[in-house]
mmCIF file of C-alpha atoms in Angstrom:
data_model
loop_
_atom_site.group_PDB
_atom_site.id
_atom_site.type_symbol
_atom_site.label_atom_id
_atom_site.label_comp_id
_atom_site.label_asym_id
_atom_site.label_seq_id
_atom_site.Cartn_x
_atom_site.Cartn_y
_atom_site.Cartn_z
ATOM 1 C CA MET A 1 0.000 0.000 0.000
ATOM 2 C CA SER A 2 1.266 3.522 -0.844
ATOM 3 C CA ASP A 3 2.096 6.197 1.723
ATOM 4 C CA ARG A 4 -0.360 8.677 0.257
ATOM 5 C CA ALA A 5 -2.901 10.344 2.536
ATOM 6 C CA VAL A 6 -6.057 8.334 3.156
ATOM 7 C CA LEU A 7 -9.253 9.712 1.641
ATOM 8 C CA GLU A 8 -12.378 8.217 3.222
ATOM 9 C CA VAL A 9 -15.789 9.034 1.717
ATOM 10 C CA ILE A 10 -19.239 8.425 3.162
ATOM 11 C CA ALA A 11 -21.327 6.107 0.967
ATOM 12 C CA LEU A 12 -25.062 5.619 1.340
ATOM 13 C CA ASP A 13 -25.500 3.158 -1.515
ATOM 14 C CA ALA A 14 -23.704 1.348 -4.309
ATOM 15 C CA GLY A 15 -23.899 4.376 -6.602
ATOM 16 C CA ASP A 16 -22.078 6.514 -4.042
ATOM 17 C CA ALA A 17 -19.500 3.782 -3.561
ATOM 18 C CA VAL A 18 -18.712 3.412 -7.244
ATOM 19 C CA ALA A 19 -18.414 7.186 -7.709
ATOM 20 C CA ALA A 20 -16.161 7.546 -4.669
ATOM 21 C CA GLN A 21 -13.876 4.733 -5.830
ATOM 22 C CA GLU A 22 -13.677 6.228 -9.328
ATOM 23 C CA GLY A 23 -12.783 9.613 -7.838
ATOM 24 C CA GLY A 24 -9.870 8.144 -5.885
ATOM 25 C CA ALA A 25 -11.243 7.293 -2.441
ATOM 26 C CA ASP A 26 -9.133 4.838 -0.461
ATOM 27 C CA ARG A 27 -11.899 3.714 1.867
ATOM 28 C CA LEU A 28 -15.635 4.133 2.396
ATOM 29 C CA GLU A 29 -17.667 4.711 5.524
ATOM 30 C CA LEU A 30 -21.017 2.977 5.050
ATOM 31 C CA VAL A 31 -23.992 4.619 6.721
ATOM 32 C CA THR A 32 -27.619 5.426 6.316
ATOM 33 C CA ASP A 33 -29.265 8.737 7.311
ATOM 34 C CA MET A 34 -26.540 11.359 7.118
ATOM 35 C CA ALA A 35 -28.953 13.806 8.758
ATOM 36 C CA ALA A 36 -28.521 11.749 11.946
ATOM 37 C CA ASP A 37 -24.715 11.776 11.509
ATOM 38 C CA GLY A 38 -24.823 8.250 10.091
ATOM 39 C CA LEU A 39 -26.595 5.106 11.263
ATOM 40 C CA THR A 40 -26.005 1.408 10.573
ATOM 41 C CA PRO A 41 -26.916 0.480 6.988
ATOM 42 C CA SER A 42 -29.040 -2.530 6.111
ATOM 43 C CA LEU A 43 -27.468 -5.874 5.317
ATOM 44 C CA GLU A 44 -28.787 -5.529 1.764
ATOM 45 C CA THR A 45 -27.067 -2.172 1.303
ATOM 46 C CA PHE A 46 -23.804 -3.520 2.689
ATOM 47 C CA ALA A 47 -23.934 -6.529 0.361
ATOM 48 C CA LYS A 48 -24.626 -4.360 -2.702
ATOM 49 C CA ILE A 49 -21.783 -1.980 -1.914
ATOM 50 C CA ARG A 50 -19.379 -4.812 -1.170
ATOM 51 C CA ALA A 51 -20.189 -6.343 -4.554
ATOM 52 C CA ALA A 52 -19.790 -3.017 -6.368
ATOM 53 C CA VAL A 53 -16.330 -1.868 -5.226
ATOM 54 C CA GLY A 54 -12.943 -3.227 -4.274
ATOM 55 C CA ILE A 55 -11.779 -0.699 -1.673
ATOM 56 C CA PRO A 56 -12.096 -1.209 2.113
ATOM 57 C CA LEU A 57 -15.453 -0.557 3.757
ATOM 58 C CA ARG A 58 -15.977 0.623 7.324
ATOM 59 C CA VAL A 59 -19.538 0.023 8.497
ATOM 60 C CA MET A 60 -21.181 2.309 11.051
ATOM 61 C CA LEU A 61 -22.481 0.618 14.217
ATOM 62 C CA ARG A 62 -25.078 3.042 15.532
ATOM 63 C CA LEU A 63 -28.855 2.612 15.633
ATOM 64 C CA ALA A 64 -30.026 6.074 16.726
ATOM 65 C CA ASP A 65 -28.946 9.697 16.596
ATOM 66 C CA GLY A 66 -26.746 10.875 19.453
ATOM 67 C CA PHE A 67 -23.817 9.304 21.274
ATOM 68 C CA ALA A 68 -25.561 7.040 23.790
ATOM 69 C CA ALA A 69 -25.401 3.327 22.977
ATOM 70 C CA GLY A 70 -29.145 2.809 23.302
ATOM 71 C CA ASP A 71 -30.294 -0.774 22.722
ATOM 72 C CA ILE A 72 -26.913 -2.461 22.898
ATOM 73 C CA ASP A 73 -28.412 -5.947 22.535
ATOM 74 C CA ALA A 74 -29.961 -4.957 19.216
ATOM 75 C CA LEU A 75 -26.690 -3.412 18.078
ATOM 76 C CA VAL A 76 -24.730 -6.529 19.030
ATOM 77 C CA ALA A 77 -27.205 -8.621 17.017
ATOM 78 C CA ARG A 78 -26.804 -6.343 13.991
ATOM 79 C CA THR A 79 -23.023 -6.509 14.331
ATOM 80 C CA ARG A 80 -23.128 -10.303 14.266
ATOM 81 C CA GLU A 81 -25.268 -10.204 11.124
ATOM 82 C CA LEU A 82 -22.837 -7.848 9.411
ATOM 83 C CA ARG A 83 -19.880 -10.009 10.368
ATOM 84 C CA THR A 84 -21.671 -13.050 8.952
ATOM 85 C CA GLU A 85 -22.327 -11.091 5.757
ATOM 86 C CA GLY A 86 -18.594 -10.401 5.449
ATOM 87 C CA ALA A 87 -18.053 -6.983 7.056
ATOM 88 C CA GLU A 88 -14.449 -6.661 8.272
ATOM 89 C CA GLU A 89 -14.023 -3.027 9.360
ATOM 90 C CA PHE A 90 -16.275 -0.835 11.493
ATOM 91 C CA VAL A 91 -16.999 2.596 12.968
ATOM 92 C CA LEU A 92 -18.410 3.029 16.474
ATOM 93 C CA GLY A 93 -18.219 5.147 19.598
ATOM 94 C CA PHE A 94 -20.425 5.857 22.602
ATOM 95 C CA LEU A 95 -20.345 8.104 25.652
ATOM 96 C CA ASP A 96 -21.896 7.616 29.065
ATOM 97 C CA THR A 97 -23.950 10.267 30.848
ATOM 98 C CA GLU A 98 -20.793 11.884 32.234
ATOM 99 C CA GLY A 99 -19.175 12.298 28.825
ATOM 100 C CA HIS A 100 -16.685 9.462 29.236
ATOM 101 C CA ALA A 101 -16.287 6.531 26.878
ATOM 102 C CA ASP A 102 -19.080 4.011 27.479
ATOM 103 C CA LEU A 103 -16.755 1.098 28.061
ATOM 104 C CA VAL A 104 -19.551 -1.405 28.645
ATOM 105 C CA ALA A 105 -21.052 -0.750 25.209
ATOM 106 C CA VAL A 106 -17.715 -0.428 23.423
ATOM 107 C CA GLU A 107 -16.297 -3.603 24.950
ATOM 108 C CA ARG A 108 -19.393 -5.622 24.027
ATOM 109 C CA LEU A 109 -19.122 -4.558 20.401
ATOM 110 C CA VAL A 110 -15.356 -4.986 20.215
ATOM 111 C CA ALA A 111 -15.790 -8.545 21.495
ATOM 112 C CA GLU A 112 -18.069 -9.227 18.522
ATOM 113 C CA LEU A 113 -15.538 -7.734 16.103
ATOM 114 C CA ASP A 114 -12.979 -10.361 17.100
ATOM 115 C CA GLY A 115 -9.927 -8.327 16.114
ATOM 116 C CA CYS A 116 -11.416 -6.382 13.194
ATOM 117 C CA ARG A 117 -10.085 -2.873 12.675
ATOM 118 C CA TRP A 118 -12.353 -0.029 13.734
ATOM 119 C CA THR A 119 -12.671 3.726 14.071
ATOM 120 C CA PHE A 120 -13.864 5.572 17.164
ATOM 121 C CA HIS A 121 -15.994 8.266 15.595
ATOM 122 C CA ARG A 122 -16.788 11.872 16.498
ATOM 123 C CA ALA A 123 -18.089 11.001 19.951
ATOM 124 C CA ILE A 124 -14.557 12.029 20.950
ATOM 125 C CA ASP A 125 -15.478 15.605 20.031
ATOM 126 C CA ARG A 126 -18.315 15.518 22.597
ATOM 127 C CA ALA A 127 -16.254 13.853 25.329
ATOM 128 C CA ASP A 128 -15.814 15.567 28.695
ATOM 129 C CA ASP A 129 -12.045 15.059 28.418
ATOM 130 C CA ARG A 130 -10.449 13.885 25.177
ATOM 131 C CA GLU A 131 -7.221 12.734 26.777
ATOM 132 C CA THR A 132 -9.059 10.676 29.385
ATOM 133 C CA LEU A 133 -11.122 9.049 26.654
ATOM 134 C CA ARG A 134 -7.993 8.156 24.685
ATOM 135 C CA LYS A 135 -6.466 6.576 27.781
ATOM 136 C CA GLN A 136 -9.694 4.639 28.459
ATOM 137 C CA LEU A 137 -9.560 3.138 24.978
ATOM 138 C CA ALA A 138 -5.795 2.745 24.645
ATOM 139 C CA ASP A 139 -5.760 -1.040 24.896
ATOM 140 C CA MET A 140 -8.893 -1.784 22.873
ATOM 141 C CA PRO A 141 -8.179 -4.473 20.250
ATOM 142 C CA GLY A 142 -8.562 -3.290 16.674
ATOM 143 C CA LEU A 143 -8.838 0.445 17.376
ATOM 144 C CA ASP A 144 -6.647 2.081 14.742
ATOM 145 C CA THR A 145 -8.378 5.403 13.972
ATOM 146 C CA TYR A 146 -10.103 8.380 15.589
ATOM 147 C CA LEU A 147 -12.537 10.307 13.390
ATOM 148 C CA THR A 148 -12.483 13.844 14.764
ATOM 149 C CA ALA A 149 -12.918 17.494 13.906
ATOM 150 C CA GLY A 150 -11.095 18.523 17.077
ATOM 151 C CA SER A 151 -14.272 20.262 18.260
ATOM 152 C CA PRO A 152 -18.020 19.586 18.289
ATOM 153 C CA LYS A 153 -18.348 22.772 16.217
ATOM 154 C CA GLY A 154 -16.204 21.423 13.381
ATOM 155 C CA VAL A 155 -12.715 21.690 11.948
ATOM 156 C CA ASP A 156 -12.605 25.507 11.897
ATOM 157 C CA ASP A 157 -12.737 25.531 15.702
ATOM 158 C CA GLY A 158 -10.888 22.245 16.153
ATOM 159 C CA ILE A 159 -7.634 22.857 14.290
ATOM 160 C CA PRO A 160 -5.607 23.790 17.405
ATOM 161 C CA THR A 161 -6.689 20.527 19.069
ATOM 162 C CA LEU A 162 -5.976 18.492 15.947
ATOM 163 C CA LEU A 163 -2.485 19.942 15.631
ATOM 164 C CA ALA A 164 -1.746 19.380 19.317
ATOM 165 C CA GLU A 165 -2.881 15.756 19.127
ATOM 166 C CA ALA A 166 -0.926 15.141 15.930
ATOM 167 C CA ALA A 167 2.201 16.344 17.748
ATOM 168 C CA ARG A 168 1.661 13.614 20.359
ATOM 169 C CA LYS A 169 1.528 10.762 17.878
ATOM 170 C CA GLY A 170 3.057 7.611 19.308
ATOM 171 C CA GLU A 171 2.359 8.477 22.937
ATOM 172 C CA PRO A 172 0.076 6.106 24.900
ATOM 173 C CA GLY A 173 -3.474 6.708 23.684
ATOM 174 C CA TYR A 174 -2.276 8.633 20.640
ATOM 175 C CA GLU A 175 -1.136 5.727 18.471
ATOM 176 C CA PRO A 176 -4.332 5.487 16.341
ATOM 177 C CA GLN A 177 -4.425 7.475 13.125
ATOM 178 C CA ILE A 178 -6.204 10.836 13.191
ATOM 179 C CA LEU A 179 -8.906 10.912 10.515
ATOM 180 C CA VAL A 180 -10.115 14.493 10.170
ATOM 181 C CA GLY A 181 -13.744 15.080 9.281
ATOM 182 C CA GLY A 182 -16.632 17.338 10.236
ATOM 183 C CA GLY A 183 -16.842 20.610 8.345
ATOM 184 C CA LEU A 184 -13.559 19.875 6.583
ATOM 185 C CA ARG A 185 -12.706 22.043 3.560
ATOM 186 C CA LEU A 186 -9.972 21.876 0.963
ATOM 187 C CA ASP A 187 -8.342 25.024 2.353
ATOM 188 C CA HIS A 188 -7.786 23.234 5.675
ATOM 189 C CA LEU A 189 -5.549 20.625 4.069
ATOM 190 C CA PRO A 190 -2.178 22.430 3.827
ATOM 191 C CA GLN A 191 -2.027 23.100 7.573
ATOM 192 C CA LEU A 192 -3.222 19.607 8.488
ATOM 193 C CA LEU A 193 -0.890 17.810 6.095
ATOM 194 C CA SER A 194 2.108 19.865 7.171
ATOM 195 C CA ALA A 195 1.429 18.740 10.753
ATOM 196 C CA GLY A 196 1.657 15.113 9.708
ATOM 197 C CA ILE A 197 -2.077 14.384 9.613
ATOM 198 C CA ASP A 198 -2.507 11.904 6.796
ATOM 199 C CA ALA A 199 -6.173 10.911 6.663
ATOM 200 C CA VAL A 200 -9.348 12.855 5.870
ATOM 201 C CA HIS A 201 -13.045 12.024 5.798
ATOM 202 C CA ILE A 202 -15.673 13.741 3.643
ATOM 203 C CA GLY A 203 -19.436 13.440 3.346
ATOM 204 C CA SER A 204 -21.202 16.585 2.187
ATOM 205 C CA ALA A 205 -17.990 17.799 0.519
ATOM 206 C CA ALA A 206 -18.325 14.906 -1.927
ATOM 207 C CA ARG A 207 -21.907 15.934 -2.729
ATOM 208 C CA PRO A 208 -22.147 19.308 -4.502
ATOM 209 C CA ALA A 209 -25.942 18.932 -4.657
ATOM 210 C CA GLY A 210 -26.135 18.763 -0.856
ATOM 211 C CA TRP A 211 -25.881 16.053 1.789
ATOM 212 C CA ALA A 212 -28.935 14.257 0.388
ATOM 213 C CA GLY A 213 -27.442 14.178 -3.115
ATOM 214 C CA PRO A 214 -25.191 11.523 -4.666
ATOM 215 C CA VAL A 215 -21.412 11.385 -4.439
ATOM 216 C CA ASP A 216 -19.861 13.269 -7.358
ATOM 217 C CA VAL A 217 -16.796 11.757 -9.033
ATOM 218 C CA ALA A 218 -15.305 15.154 -9.878
ATOM 219 C CA ALA A 219 -15.700 16.395 -6.300
ATOM 220 C CA VAL A 220 -13.907 13.356 -4.879
ATOM 221 C CA ARG A 221 -11.202 13.629 -7.550
ATOM 222 C CA GLU A 222 -10.538 17.253 -6.533
ATOM 223 C CA TRP A 223 -9.866 16.089 -2.972
ATOM 224 C CA ARG A 224 -7.661 13.263 -4.223
ATOM 225 C CA THR A 225 -5.663 15.621 -6.412
ATOM 226 C CA THR A 226 -5.218 18.159 -3.633
ATOM 227 C CA LEU A 227 -4.080 15.496 -1.173
ATOM 228 C CA ASP A 228 -1.584 14.129 -3.680
ATOM 229 C CA ALA A 229 -0.163 17.508 -4.722
#
């Protein structure tokens, strides 16, 4: 695999997936309902996307809007179904009522993943203490990525946090890759890349017609070209 920066694109269906791959995406995040910040897609949608593209797929494990785990038994059951269907990479992340990582929920899901790689998503941006959360999750099997904007308000406000965390790469709790997403724009890239951040995540930015529209090949290609420049 090359050392180029990772470009992850949100895909809602097989059409999105094909367009993102054609535009140069390295990986897809599979969700439904972007208005709810992404929920777990159906097994049928996963199977169609898996058949349509050859790049890695990370499947969202989240049944309702917000960052509470909700019905964890139902989510565990859905995770088992996805694993049986062939899903190998995932996205998840839950907070308890005090804003700490919900270790009970996370550990139950990670046990089902059985070593699969996964991303802790933007729940980190709502955490009471980001460093404490990273330490809580430091020894979780398979955790290799944090999806974060650095702030619940988005990348514009989060850049100082992102740069500070990038500078701590390799320290305990800071080994996972930083995947920047959440209000990310092309003009943010020079500062992020120069700090050693090498992975970005786009959803609406890949959809010129709006978040409910399809992924546009040209839009994804512009991100790919800028990252590779």
